[in-house]
PDB file of C-alpha atoms in Angstrom:
ATOM      1  CA  GLY A 271      96.581  58.347  99.191  1.00  0.00           C
ATOM      2  CA  GLN A 272      96.450  58.650  95.628  1.00  0.00           C
ATOM      3  CA  THR A 273      99.276  59.846  94.018  1.00  0.00           C
ATOM      4  CA  GLU A 274      99.540  62.103  89.583  1.00  0.00           C
ATOM      5  CA  ASP A 275     102.635  62.328  87.531  1.00  0.00           C
ATOM      6  CA  HIS A 276     103.613  65.552  86.476  1.00  0.00           C
ATOM      7  CA  PRO A 277     106.669  65.686  83.917  1.00  0.00           C
ATOM      8  CA  LEU A 278     108.672  68.934  84.785  1.00  0.00           C
ATOM      9  CA  GLN A 279     110.308  70.910  82.371  1.00  0.00           C
ATOM     10  CA  ASN A 280     114.419  72.126  81.959  1.00  0.00           C
ATOM     11  CA  GLY A 281     114.293  75.870  81.566  1.00  0.00           C
ATOM     12  CA  VAL A 282     110.454  75.882  82.462  1.00  0.00           C
ATOM     13  CA  HIS A 283     110.516  73.632  86.708  1.00  0.00           C
ATOM     14  CA  PHE A 284     114.070  74.043  87.109  1.00  0.00           C
ATOM     15  CA  SER A 285     117.114  74.627  85.560  1.00  0.00           C
ATOM     16  CA  ASP A 286     120.152  73.269  85.482  1.00  0.00           C
ATOM     17  CA  TYR A 287     123.026  75.225  85.227  1.00  0.00           C
ATOM     18  CA  ILE A 288     124.789  76.068  88.694  1.00  0.00           C
ATOM     19  CA  ARG A 289     124.623  79.464  88.484  1.00  0.00           C
ATOM     20  CA  ARG A 290     121.406  81.341  89.495  1.00  0.00           C
ATOM     21  CA  ILE A 291     119.251  81.000  86.473  1.00  0.00           C
ATOM     22  CA  ASP A 292     115.463  82.210  86.833  1.00  0.00           C
ATOM     23  CA  VAL A 293     113.450  79.876  85.705  1.00  0.00           C
ATOM     24  CA  PRO A 294     108.943  81.083  84.834  1.00  0.00           C
ATOM     25  CA  GLN A 295     107.802  78.286  87.391  1.00  0.00           C
ATOM     26  CA  SER A 296     110.229  78.075  90.654  1.00  0.00           C
ATOM     27  CA  GLN A 297     111.852  80.727  92.553  1.00  0.00           C
ATOM     28  CA  PHE A 298     115.290  80.807  93.865  1.00  0.00           C
ATOM     29  CA  ALA A 299     115.254  80.170  97.658  1.00  0.00           C
ATOM     30  CA  PHE A 300     119.124  79.871  98.383  1.00  0.00           C
ATOM     31  CA  ASP A 301     122.537  79.118  97.638  1.00  0.00           C
ATOM     32  CA  LEU A 302     124.386  76.017  98.862  1.00  0.00           C
ATOM     33  CA  LYS A 303     128.330  75.523  98.483  1.00  0.00           C
ATOM     34  CA  GLY A 304     127.505  76.642  94.946  1.00  0.00           C
ATOM     35  CA  GLN A 305     123.956  75.178  93.365  1.00  0.00           C
ATOM     36  CA  GLN A 306     121.071  76.855  94.362  1.00  0.00           C
ATOM     37  CA  LEU A 307     118.595  75.574  95.735  1.00  0.00           C
ATOM     38  CA  ARG A 308     114.356  76.655  94.709  1.00  0.00           C
ATOM     39  CA  TYR A 309     111.263  75.604  95.529  1.00  0.00           C
ATOM     40  CA  LEU A 310     108.177  74.458  93.467  1.00  0.00           C
ATOM     41  CA  ALA A 311     104.911  74.345  93.920  1.00  0.00           C
ATOM     42  CA  ILE A 312     102.131  72.073  91.919  1.00  0.00           C
ATOM     43  CA  GLU A 313      98.728  71.757  92.137  1.00  0.00           C
ATOM     44  CA  PRO A 314      97.422  68.890  92.117  1.00  0.00           C
ATOM     45  CA  LYS A 315      95.018  68.211  88.838  1.00  0.00           C
ATOM     46  CA  ARG A 316      92.278  65.843  90.376  1.00  0.00           C
ATOM     47  CA  GLN A 317      89.986  68.487  92.204  1.00  0.00           C
ATOM     48  CA  GLU A 318      87.895  66.345  94.823  1.00  0.00           C
ATOM     49  CA  PRO A 319      84.960  68.061  96.264  1.00  0.00           C
ATOM     50  CA  LEU A 320      84.672  68.804  99.933  1.00  0.00           C
ATOM     51  CA  LYS A 321      82.389  66.148 101.372  1.00  0.00           C
ATOM     52  CA  GLU A 322      80.943  68.261 104.407  1.00  0.00           C
ATOM     53  CA  LEU A 323      81.314  72.225 104.694  1.00  0.00           C
ATOM     54  CA  ILE A 324      80.384  73.424 108.309  1.00  0.00           C
ATOM     55  CA  LEU A 325      79.791  77.034 109.091  1.00  0.00           C
ATOM     56  CA  VAL A 326      79.816  78.254 112.557  1.00  0.00           C
ATOM     57  CA  ASN A 327      78.379  81.756 113.142  1.00  0.00           C
ATOM     58  CA  ASP A 328      79.371  82.872 116.930  1.00  0.00           C
ATOM     59  CA  CYS A 329      76.218  84.887 117.106  1.00  0.00           C
ATOM     60  CA  SER A 330      77.265  87.311 113.866  1.00  0.00           C
ATOM     61  CA  ARG A 331      75.406  91.204 113.817  1.00  0.00           C
ATOM     62  CA  ASP A 332      75.579  90.945 110.137  1.00  0.00           C
ATOM     63  CA  ARG A 333      73.511  88.196 107.668  1.00  0.00           C
ATOM     64  CA  SER A 334      75.953  86.132 107.651  1.00  0.00           C
ATOM     65  CA  ALA A 335      73.086  84.150 109.958  1.00  0.00           C
ATOM     66  CA  GLU A 336      70.949  84.922 106.758  1.00  0.00           C
ATOM     67  CA  ILE A 337      73.225  83.844 104.041  1.00  0.00           C
ATOM     68  CA  MET A 338      73.595  80.357 105.238  1.00  0.00           C
ATOM     69  CA  GLY A 339      70.676  79.432 105.768  1.00  0.00           C
ATOM     70  CA  GLU A 340      70.531  80.239 102.136  1.00  0.00           C
ATOM     71  CA  LEU A 341      73.603  78.107 101.597  1.00  0.00           C
ATOM     72  CA  GLU A 342      72.123  74.857 103.787  1.00  0.00           C
ATOM     73  CA  LYS A 343      68.736  74.759 101.138  1.00  0.00           C
ATOM     74  CA  ARG A 344      71.548  74.728  98.727  1.00  0.00           C
ATOM     75  CA  TYR A 345      74.157  72.252  99.192  1.00  0.00           C
ATOM     76  CA  ASP A 346      73.637  68.439 100.236  1.00  0.00           C
ATOM     77  CA  ASN A 347      76.550  68.769 101.695  1.00  0.00           C
ATOM     78  CA  LEU A 348      77.199  72.077 104.164  1.00  0.00           C
ATOM     79  CA  ARG A 349      75.419  72.094 107.645  1.00  0.00           C
ATOM     80  CA  CYS A 350      75.372  75.812 109.649  1.00  0.00           C
ATOM     81  CA  LEU A 351      75.640  75.778 112.845  1.00  0.00           C
ATOM     82  CA  HIS A 352      74.850  78.837 115.186  1.00  0.00           C
ATOM     83  CA  HIS A 353      75.761  79.827 119.247  1.00  0.00           C
ATOM     84  CA  GLN A 354      73.034  81.354 121.356  1.00  0.00           C
ATOM     85  CA  VAL A 355      75.598  83.493 122.919  1.00  0.00           C
ATOM     86  CA  THR A 356      78.846  84.769 121.615  1.00  0.00           C
ATOM     87  CA  GLN A 357      81.633  82.462 122.157  1.00  0.00           C
ATOM     88  CA  GLY A 358      84.616  83.207 120.633  1.00  0.00           C
ATOM     89  CA  LYS A 359      86.394  82.584 118.171  1.00  0.00           C
ATOM     90  CA  GLY A 360      88.172  79.052 119.243  1.00  0.00           C
ATOM     91  CA  ALA A 361      84.649  78.286 120.848  1.00  0.00           C
ATOM     92  CA  ALA A 362      83.838  78.154 117.370  1.00  0.00           C
ATOM     93  CA  LEU A 363      86.568  75.908 115.698  1.00  0.00           C
ATOM     94  CA  ARG A 364      86.014  73.575 118.955  1.00  0.00           C
ATOM     95  CA  THR A 365      81.928  73.582 117.893  1.00  0.00           C
ATOM     96  CA  GLY A 366      82.944  72.749 114.226  1.00  0.00           C
ATOM     97  CA  MET A 367      85.494  70.394 114.860  1.00  0.00           C
ATOM     98  CA  THR A 368      83.856  68.589 117.102  1.00  0.00           C
ATOM     99  CA  LEU A 369      81.124  67.699 114.855  1.00  0.00           C
ATOM    100  CA  ALA A 370      83.246  67.237 111.687  1.00  0.00           C
ATOM    101  CA  ARG A 371      82.941  63.414 110.159  1.00  0.00           C
ATOM    102  CA  GLY A 372      86.135  63.178 107.793  1.00  0.00           C
ATOM    103  CA  ARG A 373      89.131  61.583 108.057  1.00  0.00           C
ATOM    104  CA  LEU A 374      91.230  65.609 107.377  1.00  0.00           C
ATOM    105  CA  ILE A 375      89.316  68.231 109.472  1.00  0.00           C
ATOM    106  CA  ALA A 376      90.031  71.774 108.646  1.00  0.00           C
ATOM    107  CA  PHE A 377      89.604  75.265 109.042  1.00  0.00           C
ATOM    108  CA  ILE A 378      89.945  78.870 107.382  1.00  0.00           C
ATOM    109  CA  ASP A 379      88.901  81.841 109.211  1.00  0.00           C
ATOM    110  CA  GLY A 380      85.582  84.009 107.161  1.00  0.00           C
ATOM    111  CA  ASP A 381      86.858  87.486 107.539  1.00  0.00           C
ATOM    112  CA  GLY A 382      87.803  86.921 103.817  1.00  0.00           C
ATOM    113  CA  ASP A 383      91.098  88.214 103.990  1.00  0.00           C
ATOM    114  CA  LEU A 384      92.121  84.258 103.114  1.00  0.00           C
ATOM    115  CA  ARG A 385      91.451  82.713  99.585  1.00  0.00           C
ATOM    116  CA  PRO A 386      89.751  79.730 100.264  1.00  0.00           C
ATOM    117  CA  GLU A 387      91.862  77.741  97.906  1.00  0.00           C
ATOM    118  CA  HIS A 388      94.470  78.117 101.180  1.00  0.00           C
ATOM    119  CA  LEU A 389      92.269  75.719 102.443  1.00  0.00           C
ATOM    120  CA  LEU A 390      92.549  73.233  99.803  1.00  0.00           C
ATOM    121  CA  ARG A 391      96.307  73.826  99.832  1.00  0.00           C
ATOM    122  CA  CYS A 392      96.229  73.077 102.998  1.00  0.00           C
ATOM    123  CA  LEU A 393      94.810  69.344 102.454  1.00  0.00           C
ATOM    124  CA  ALA A 394      96.136  68.701  99.218  1.00  0.00           C
ATOM    125  CA  ASP A 395      99.813  69.492 101.897  1.00  0.00           C
ATOM    126  CA  LEU A 396      98.418  67.298 103.931  1.00  0.00           C
ATOM    127  CA  ALA A 397      98.839  63.977 100.786  1.00  0.00           C
ATOM    128  CA  THR A 398     101.886  65.869  99.872  1.00  0.00           C
ATOM    129  CA  TYR A 399     103.581  65.686 103.087  1.00  0.00           C
ATOM    130  CA  ASP A 400     102.709  62.966 104.756  1.00  0.00           C
ATOM    131  CA  ALA A 401     102.342  65.493 107.254  1.00  0.00           C
ATOM    132  CA  ASP A 402     100.034  65.422 110.512  1.00  0.00           C
ATOM    133  CA  GLY A 403      99.526  69.306 109.888  1.00  0.00           C
ATOM    134  CA  VAL A 404      99.140  71.983 108.309  1.00  0.00           C
ATOM    135  CA  VAL A 405      99.479  75.205 108.616  1.00  0.00           C
ATOM    136  CA  GLY A 406      98.671  78.540 106.521  1.00  0.00           C
ATOM    137  CA  SER A 407     101.642  80.414 107.272  1.00  0.00           C
ATOM    138  CA  LYS A 408     102.842  84.097 106.734  1.00  0.00           C
ATOM    139  CA  ALA A 409     105.848  83.461 108.074  1.00  0.00           C
ATOM    140  CA  HIS A 410     107.175  80.822 105.240  1.00  0.00           C
ATOM    141  CA  PRO A 411     110.162  82.232 102.955  1.00  0.00           C
ATOM    142  CA  ARG A 412     106.924  81.506  99.307  1.00  0.00           C
ATOM    143  CA  ALA A 413     104.239  84.002 101.595  1.00  0.00           C
ATOM    144  CA  ARG A 414     103.258  86.955 100.276  1.00  0.00           C
ATOM    145  CA  VAL A 415     102.120  89.366 102.871  1.00  0.00           C
ATOM    146  CA  ARG A 416     101.132  92.611 102.211  1.00  0.00           C
ATOM    147  CA  THR A 417     100.247  94.982 105.315  1.00  0.00           C
ATOM    148  CA  ARG A 418     101.654  98.010 107.044  1.00  0.00           C
ATOM    149  CA  ALA A 419     105.570  97.009 108.294  1.00  0.00           C
ATOM    150  CA  ARG A 420     104.574  98.450 111.514  1.00  0.00           C
ATOM    151  CA  ARG A 421     102.042  95.024 111.977  1.00  0.00           C
ATOM    152  CA  ARG A 422     104.763  93.219 110.725  1.00  0.00           C
ATOM    153  CA  VAL A 423     107.401  94.358 113.251  1.00  0.00           C
ATOM    154  CA  VAL A 424     104.828  93.343 115.641  1.00  0.00           C
ATOM    155  CA  SER A 425     104.540  89.577 113.932  1.00  0.00           C
ATOM    156  CA  ALA A 426     107.565  89.013 114.244  1.00  0.00           C
ATOM    157  CA  GLY A 427     108.003  90.032 117.196  1.00  0.00           C
ATOM    158  CA  ALA A 428     104.863  87.709 118.938  1.00  0.00           C
ATOM    159  CA  ARG A 429     106.243  84.712 116.303  1.00  0.00           C
ATOM    160  CA  ALA A 430     109.290  84.738 118.541  1.00  0.00           C
ATOM    161  CA  MET A 431     107.471  85.241 121.974  1.00  0.00           C
ATOM    162  CA  VAL A 432     105.919  82.449 120.810  1.00  0.00           C
ATOM    163  CA  GLN A 433     109.463  80.689 120.202  1.00  0.00           C
ATOM    164  CA  LEU A 434     110.832  81.487 123.258  1.00  0.00           C
ATOM    165  CA  LEU A 435     107.816  79.965 125.439  1.00  0.00           C
ATOM    166  CA  PHE A 436     106.191  77.685 123.878  1.00  0.00           C
ATOM    167  CA  ASP A 437     107.617  74.429 122.114  1.00  0.00           C
ATOM    168  CA  VAL A 438     105.773  74.781 119.268  1.00  0.00           C
ATOM    169  CA  PRO A 439     106.736  72.977 115.625  1.00  0.00           C
ATOM    170  CA  VAL A 440     105.217  75.718 113.535  1.00  0.00           C
ATOM    171  CA  ARG A 441     106.675  79.231 112.990  1.00  0.00           C
ATOM    172  CA  ASP A 442     102.894  80.885 112.803  1.00  0.00           C
ATOM    173  CA  THR A 443     100.550  80.073 115.053  1.00  0.00           C
ATOM    174  CA  PRO A 444      97.791  82.321 114.719  1.00  0.00           C
ATOM    175  CA  THR A 445      97.404  82.406 111.329  1.00  0.00           C
ATOM    176  CA  GLY A 446      93.386  81.305 110.629  1.00  0.00           C
ATOM    177  CA  VAL A 447      93.979  78.094 107.816  1.00  0.00           C
ATOM    178  CA  LYS A 448      94.705  75.210 108.842  1.00  0.00           C
ATOM    179  CA  ALA A 449      93.980  70.800 108.540  1.00  0.00           C
ATOM    180  CA  PHE A 450      94.741  68.571 110.776  1.00  0.00           C
ATOM    181  CA  ARG A 451      94.087  64.010 110.714  1.00  0.00           C
ATOM    182  CA  ARG A 452      91.145  63.193 112.714  1.00  0.00           C
ATOM    183  CA  GLU A 453      93.665  60.919 115.301  1.00  0.00           C
ATOM    184  CA  LEU A 454      95.546  64.511 116.190  1.00  0.00           C
ATOM    185  CA  VAL A 455      92.097  66.407 116.099  1.00  0.00           C
ATOM    186  CA  ALA A 456      90.744  63.487 118.293  1.00  0.00           C
ATOM    187  CA  ASP A 457      93.965  63.756 121.094  1.00  0.00           C
ATOM    188  CA  VAL A 458      94.241  67.048 121.155  1.00  0.00           C
ATOM    189  CA  LEU A 459      91.552  69.024 121.368  1.00  0.00           C
ATOM    190  CA  PRO A 460      89.969  67.728 124.781  1.00  0.00           C
ATOM    191  CA  ARG A 461      93.421  69.115 126.012  1.00  0.00           C
ATOM    192  CA  THR A 462      92.315  72.641 124.716  1.00  0.00           C
ATOM    193  CA  VAL A 463      90.160  74.635 127.074  1.00  0.00           C
ATOM    194  CA  GLU A 464      90.845  78.324 125.018  1.00  0.00           C
ATOM    195  CA  THR A 465      87.981  79.943 124.035  1.00  0.00           C
ATOM    196  CA  GLY A 466      89.224  83.194 121.994  1.00  0.00           C
ATOM    197  CA  PHE A 467      92.099  84.168 119.769  1.00  0.00           C
ATOM    198  CA  LEU A 468      94.490  81.626 121.480  1.00  0.00           C
ATOM    199  CA  PHE A 469      93.166  79.058 120.594  1.00  0.00           C
ATOM    200  CA  ASP A 470      95.181  77.959 117.650  1.00  0.00           C
ATOM    201  CA  LEU A 471      98.770  78.412 119.500  1.00  0.00           C
ATOM    202  CA  GLU A 472      97.158  75.993 122.438  1.00  0.00           C
ATOM    203  CA  PHE A 473      96.053  73.831 119.888  1.00  0.00           C
ATOM    204  CA  LEU A 474      99.526  73.822 118.237  1.00  0.00           C
ATOM    205  CA  ALA A 475     101.396  73.641 121.611  1.00  0.00           C
ATOM    206  CA  VAL A 476      99.737  70.688 123.376  1.00  0.00           C
ATOM    207  CA  ALA A 477      99.617  68.863 119.448  1.00  0.00           C
ATOM    208  CA  GLY A 478     103.159  69.389 119.649  1.00  0.00           C
ATOM    209  CA  ALA A 479     104.096  68.450 123.470  1.00  0.00           C
ATOM    210  CA  ARG A 480     102.124  65.002 123.022  1.00  0.00           C
ATOM    211  CA  GLY A 481     104.211  63.985 120.196  1.00  0.00           C
ATOM    212  CA  TRP A 482     102.550  65.595 117.377  1.00  0.00           C
ATOM    213  CA  ARG A 483     105.632  67.072 115.723  1.00  0.00           C
ATOM    214  CA  HIS A 484     105.280  66.002 111.715  1.00  0.00           C
ATOM    215  CA  VAL A 485     103.023  69.524 111.185  1.00  0.00           C
ATOM    216  CA  VAL A 486     104.630  72.052 108.270  1.00  0.00           C
ATOM    217  CA  GLU A 487     103.605  75.292 106.729  1.00  0.00           C
ATOM    218  CA  SER A 488     101.958  76.133 104.128  1.00  0.00           C
ATOM    219  CA  PRO A 489     102.402  79.757 102.012  1.00  0.00           C
ATOM    220  CA  VAL A 490     100.171  81.600 102.090  1.00  0.00           C
ATOM    221  CA  GLU A 491      98.837  85.460 100.266  1.00  0.00           C
ATOM    222  CA  LEU A 492      97.215  88.023 102.466  1.00  0.00           C
ATOM    223  CA  ASP A 493      96.223  91.674 102.221  1.00  0.00           C
ATOM    224  CA  VAL A 494      95.198  92.617 105.368  1.00  0.00           C
ATOM    225  CA  HIS A 495      91.911  94.402 105.683  1.00  0.00           C
ATOM    226  CA  ARG A 496      91.657  97.294 107.870  1.00  0.00           C
ATOM    227  CA  ASN A 497      88.464  95.919 109.598  1.00  0.00           C
ATOM    228  CA  SER A 498      90.286  92.769 110.188  1.00  0.00           C
ATOM    229  CA  SER A 499      90.605  91.911 113.817  1.00  0.00           C
ATOM    230  CA  VAL A 500      92.417  88.736 113.895  1.00  0.00           C
ATOM    231  CA  ASP A 501      95.473  90.673 112.127  1.00  0.00           C
ATOM    232  CA  ARG A 502      94.985  93.729 114.118  1.00  0.00           C
ATOM    233  CA  ARG A 503      95.169  91.451 117.354  1.00  0.00           C
ATOM    234  CA  SER A 504      96.858  89.152 116.455  1.00  0.00           C
ATOM    235  CA  GLY A 505     100.715  90.315 117.858  1.00  0.00           C
ATOM    236  CA  VAL A 506      99.624  91.552 121.318  1.00  0.00           C
ATOM    237  CA  VAL A 507      96.942  87.460 121.705  1.00  0.00           C
ATOM    238  CA  ALA A 508     100.187  86.006 120.523  1.00  0.00           C
ATOM    239  CA  VAL A 509     102.283  87.406 123.629  1.00  0.00           C
ATOM    240  CA  ALA A 510      99.906  87.686 126.053  1.00  0.00           C
ATOM    241  CA  ALA A 511      98.905  83.344 125.452  1.00  0.00           C
ATOM    242  CA  GLY A 512     103.029  83.688 126.709  1.00  0.00           C
ATOM    243  CA  LEU A 513     101.917  85.342 129.337  1.00  0.00           C
ATOM    244  CA  ARG A 514      98.477  83.336 130.054  1.00  0.00           C
ATOM    245  CA  CYS A 515      98.913  79.694 129.006  1.00  0.00           C
ATOM    246  CA  ARG A 516     101.985  79.327 129.714  1.00  0.00           C
ATOM    247  CA  ALA A 517     101.786  78.179 133.827  1.00  0.00           C
ATOM    248  CA  ARG A 518      98.913  75.359 133.297  1.00  0.00           C
ATOM    249  CA  PHE A 519     100.077  74.230 129.773  1.00  0.00           C
ATOM    250  CA  HIS A 520     102.382  71.326 130.835  1.00  0.00           C
ATOM    251  CA  THR A 521      99.152  70.223 133.034  1.00  0.00           C
ATOM    252  CA  ALA A 522      96.823  70.403 129.508  1.00  0.00           C
ATOM    253  CA  ALA A 523      99.424  68.891 127.891  1.00  0.00           C
ATOM    254  CA  GLY A 524      99.858  65.753 129.180  1.00  0.00           C
ATOM    255  CA  ARG A 525     102.098  62.985 128.493  1.00  0.00           C
ATOM    256  CA  PRO A 526     103.045  62.382 125.318  1.00  0.00           C
ATOM    257  CA  SER A 527     100.566  59.878 123.221  1.00  0.00           C
ATOM    258  CA  ARG A 528     103.421  58.865 120.517  1.00  0.00           C
TER     259      ARG A 528
END
């Protein structure tokens, strides 16, 4: 990868005071033996275009197919794929990931809850942390999620259930923006079978069992729409995944490859 220089200014990006001093470009994390640790994120100056963009339409009943057709005429790097029958979110992701040709493969849900900038951030974090994968996370300390308290409780309970039943390397599995290196996808994708909302959890669980442990979380900002079926079902889906997938998980995972 390539590197960039970003000068850090005292009082702007960080503070050299032992006691807690808030500065505009970083956020207080926690106190460690009398010294403050802070979160600092810097966006890269270099903006590289996506070399390939794949849109998968899983028999949407709105104007998605029409809009995709119009966009495909305007952008040379855009490929639009259409399922003939409804197969589910996991099947749509599998279609796109199977046909993707880049060395980095990323995806984002198309319901509009997550901003496209999160996709670029996940791709940038792959290089920043030299990670095998990056997942958008509502559980990250810097995530900003605006939703009902009941949904937050359900999501927290579902995450706890997943952690008990699966040795996944991250805390939040269903959030719909992720990026992976091609080598990981090539190893893990053929070992997955889920076609619906369980796909994300299965993919990450198999990846962890196969030895792909360097998967990091990236904070997301999320305004949950009332018509978002992904968010409304995420807690129930995660619990169902634990009960449904646990019995066959080790067979799918196979022997660790790394």
